[in-house]
Amino acid sequence: MGCFEEVTQEGPETNQYNDERSICLHAFSDLSHVPPATFIYLLKDYYVYGTNKATSKFKILLQLVRAALHNAPQPGPFTYAVQCMYIVPLLGKTYSEGFSHMLTSSLKHLKSVESVRKDFLEAKHLAAQLALDILDTVVPHENRILVKLLETFEIELRDMAHALYGSELDDDLVKAREHIRHYVKCFMESESNAIAVTLITRFSIQCCDESFLIKLIESNQLEIAEECATFMGKEMICLVIQKYLDMKMLKNANKLVKEHDLTEKFPDVSFLYKESLVKKLAEKGCWDIAEVRAKKETKLMEYLVYLAMEAGYMEKVDELCQRYSLQGYADSLVPEKVFCGSDYLDLKKLDAEEIVWVDEINGLYNATSYIEACKIIGMDCEWRPNFEKNSKPNKVSIIQIASDKIAFIFDLIKLYEDEPKVLDSCFRRIMCSSNILKLGYDIQCDLHQLTQSYGELECFQSYEMLLDVQKLFKGVTGGLSGLSKEILGLSLNKARRNSNWEQRPLSQNQKEYAALDAVVLVHIFHEHIRRQPQFGVSEGCKAEWKSHVVSRVQSSACKPVRF
């Protein structure tokens, strides 16, 4: 019985169980003399006695039902399954939908079997009657099962007419369609739109208009709206596309334009979609991918240059202009009007005094001594992005550690190659110090990357007094940039997030970007403290942020630090 528990104890109860089990096995091996009610009871019995989780039991039972329906059910597997679906609701909701799904799914692979084709055609009428009984709530099945029933038995209007009136004459087809229209209107009134549209499209019921389509779109029932519009015709498809355009849903609009060959009517949609895609990639800092998407069209590449200028990413502007001969276009733009630096926070606005690049041993010692004297520092790190799916992330290139005034950027790649032991010793003095509060944003991600990159070093395996500032502001969205906007009034320009952090030397803009991510953490924390009651550090405030401080010793799990 696969997932079902074997009973090994001797005794009367065991013998009874084994007898029942033998009956079960025999019944499933030959359904020729097993009525539907018994079959459903045995299914339930198997499910109840199964010891696996529900999903696993369901998968095994599905295989069992598929095999069983091959074993001569009378009068045939399709008729037998419909008879079972009349009985299944008697088991209650716990079993009804799952067992009905099993039965309809098990029939799909039987449609191609020629020997049961006659049974399939005869069972269609019985299935149509079951569908009507479900619609009339005589047999309490979920709407999803009704849809599966209609699909599995390929029920058409003539099948419904035969079930209703015993014939398939034209007049009876008209009456059957009108009969089903009544159900559709009821479903629409109750906002059961999925089943309403299924009945509309399957039985060609004309009872919906523009307002219904718009309602579906505004309630985010997009697939249902598109299915309904496709049934209603080209005019309604155009209406849906225009609605998508009005709502800036360019991906959805572009998909429909392509599917229905409407480029002539909507000539700009494809470009607008590509333009929006390039913009989204640029906003995420994925400039290399954006360039790949844009390089086949000059207008898109010009737009990418504009976005780089808008973000203040002037080195990217120069790079793109040189590569694609777009200097004339860039000269036509006025950088001062395109990019407004006051829209973003920078080091000058935070009164930061210095960025120190550290790539040799003396600089490492000096930076460590300065950091050890600080009470609070911000930490962040960068690595070169890897845009290939399922590929291993690149090694962390730099780590930034900053007070509110000075930011140190450590060239981890070079320091690790030149002096790994000294690097390990200095960073252990920082990471394991209980006198320095170390701030980060989603810092566990950075620590994971550091461990993956420099697993031989102990300094990234242990730490004390670590605080992830995002835990203090759980309602704020938009990452560190959004948090900066919320707390300090200005967001961070993230255009260089995915630049090449392995190039040497880093550009000044890259250094400023990296330094700012560490410095801003200290200022956000100070502002958080300042906003507490009485503009000071109350005991309640201390308890609040200290409860989020964590430490880790070697490979043990993180635990709150107790004070």
GROMACS .gro file of N, CA and C in nm, residues 3 7 25 29 47 98 152 170 180 217 235 244 300 329-330 342 346 358 360 370 379 446 458 487 502 511 526 555 558:
model
   87
    3CYS      N    1   0.235   0.419   0.092
    3CYS     CA    2   0.249   0.515   0.202
    3CYS      C    3   0.169   0.476   0.323
    7VAL      N    4   0.069  -0.309   0.973
    7VAL     CA    5   0.036  -0.348   1.110
    7VAL      C    6   0.098  -0.485   1.135
   25LEU      N    7  -0.725  -0.437  -0.173
   25LEU     CA    8  -0.635  -0.468  -0.283
   25LEU      C    9  -0.708  -0.543  -0.394
   29SER      N   10  -0.795  -0.413  -0.786
   29SER     CA   11  -0.739  -0.489  -0.898
   29SER      C   12  -0.847  -0.534  -0.995
   47TYR      N   13  -0.725   0.673   0.242
   47TYR     CA   14  -0.677   0.806   0.280
   47TYR      C   15  -0.665   0.819   0.432
   98GLY      N   16  -1.109   1.700  -0.332
   98GLY     CA   17  -0.989   1.624  -0.364
   98GLY      C   18  -1.019   1.497  -0.440
  152THR      N   19  -1.335   1.796  -1.886
  152THR     CA   20  -1.300   1.653  -1.900
  152THR      C   21  -1.393   1.582  -1.996
  170ASP      N   22  -3.288   2.236  -3.285
  170ASP     CA   23  -3.249   2.377  -3.278
  170ASP      C   24  -3.326   2.452  -3.169
  180ILE      N   25  -2.909   2.828  -1.941
  180ILE     CA   26  -2.775   2.848  -1.883
  180ILE      C   27  -2.748   2.996  -1.857
  217ILE      N   28  -1.104   4.375  -1.495
  217ILE     CA   29  -0.967   4.428  -1.498
  217ILE      C   30  -0.936   4.505  -1.370
  235GLU      N   31  -1.319   4.387  -3.109
  235GLU     CA   32  -1.348   4.519  -3.050
  235GLU      C   33  -1.326   4.518  -2.900
  244TYR      N   34  -0.550   4.850  -2.040
  244TYR     CA   35  -0.416   4.819  -1.989
  244TYR      C   36  -0.322   4.937  -2.010
  300LEU      N   37   1.590   5.316  -2.812
  300LEU     CA   38   1.599   5.259  -2.677
  300LEU      C   39   1.734   5.288  -2.615
  329TYR      N   40   2.373   6.285  -2.928
  329TYR     CA   41   2.247   6.282  -2.853
  329TYR      C   42   2.269   6.330  -2.709
  330ALA      N   43   2.376   6.284  -2.647
  330ALA     CA   44   2.404   6.325  -2.509
  330ALA      C   45   2.427   6.475  -2.501
  342SER      N   46   2.006   6.737  -0.586
  342SER     CA   47   1.941   6.763  -0.456
  342SER      C   48   1.830   6.664  -0.428
  346ASP      N   49   2.363   6.278  -0.025
  346ASP     CA   50   2.503   6.252  -0.056
  346ASP      C   51   2.589   6.276   0.068
  358VAL      N   52   4.159   5.147   0.144
  358VAL     CA   53   4.254   5.063   0.218
  358VAL      C   54   4.286   4.939   0.135
  360GLU      N   55   4.650   4.813   0.157
  360GLU     CA   56   4.782   4.764   0.199
  360GLU      C   57   4.786   4.759   0.352
  370TYR      N   58   4.143   5.313   1.422
  370TYR     CA   59   4.040   5.418   1.425
  370TYR      C   60   3.902   5.356   1.456
  379MET      N   61   2.820   4.922   0.836
  379MET     CA   62   2.893   4.825   0.752
  379MET      C   63   2.809   4.787   0.630
  446ASP      N   64   2.486   4.000   0.363
  446ASP     CA   65   2.626   4.037   0.342
  446ASP      C   66   2.720   3.938   0.411
  458GLU      N   67   3.846   3.340   0.985
  458GLU     CA   68   3.760   3.327   1.102
  458GLU      C   69   3.682   3.455   1.130
  487ILE      N   70   1.350   5.842   0.705
  487ILE     CA   71   1.411   5.890   0.830
  487ILE      C   72   1.488   6.021   0.809
  502GLU      N   73   3.482   4.504  -0.922
  502GLU     CA   74   3.614   4.442  -0.928
  502GLU      C   75   3.714   4.524  -1.009
  511LYS      N   76   3.321   5.501  -0.526
  511LYS     CA   77   3.367   5.513  -0.387
  511LYS      C   78   3.265   5.589  -0.303
  526HIS      N   79   2.125   5.725   1.463
  526HIS     CA   80   2.124   5.842   1.552
  526HIS      C   81   1.990   5.915   1.545
  555SER      N   82   3.014   2.869   1.438
  555SER     CA   83   2.904   2.831   1.349
  555SER      C   84   2.772   2.815   1.421
  558CYS      N   85   2.251   3.233   1.549
  558CYS     CA   86   2.245   3.368   1.605
  558CYS      C   87   2.158   3.367   1.730
   0.00000   0.00000   0.00000
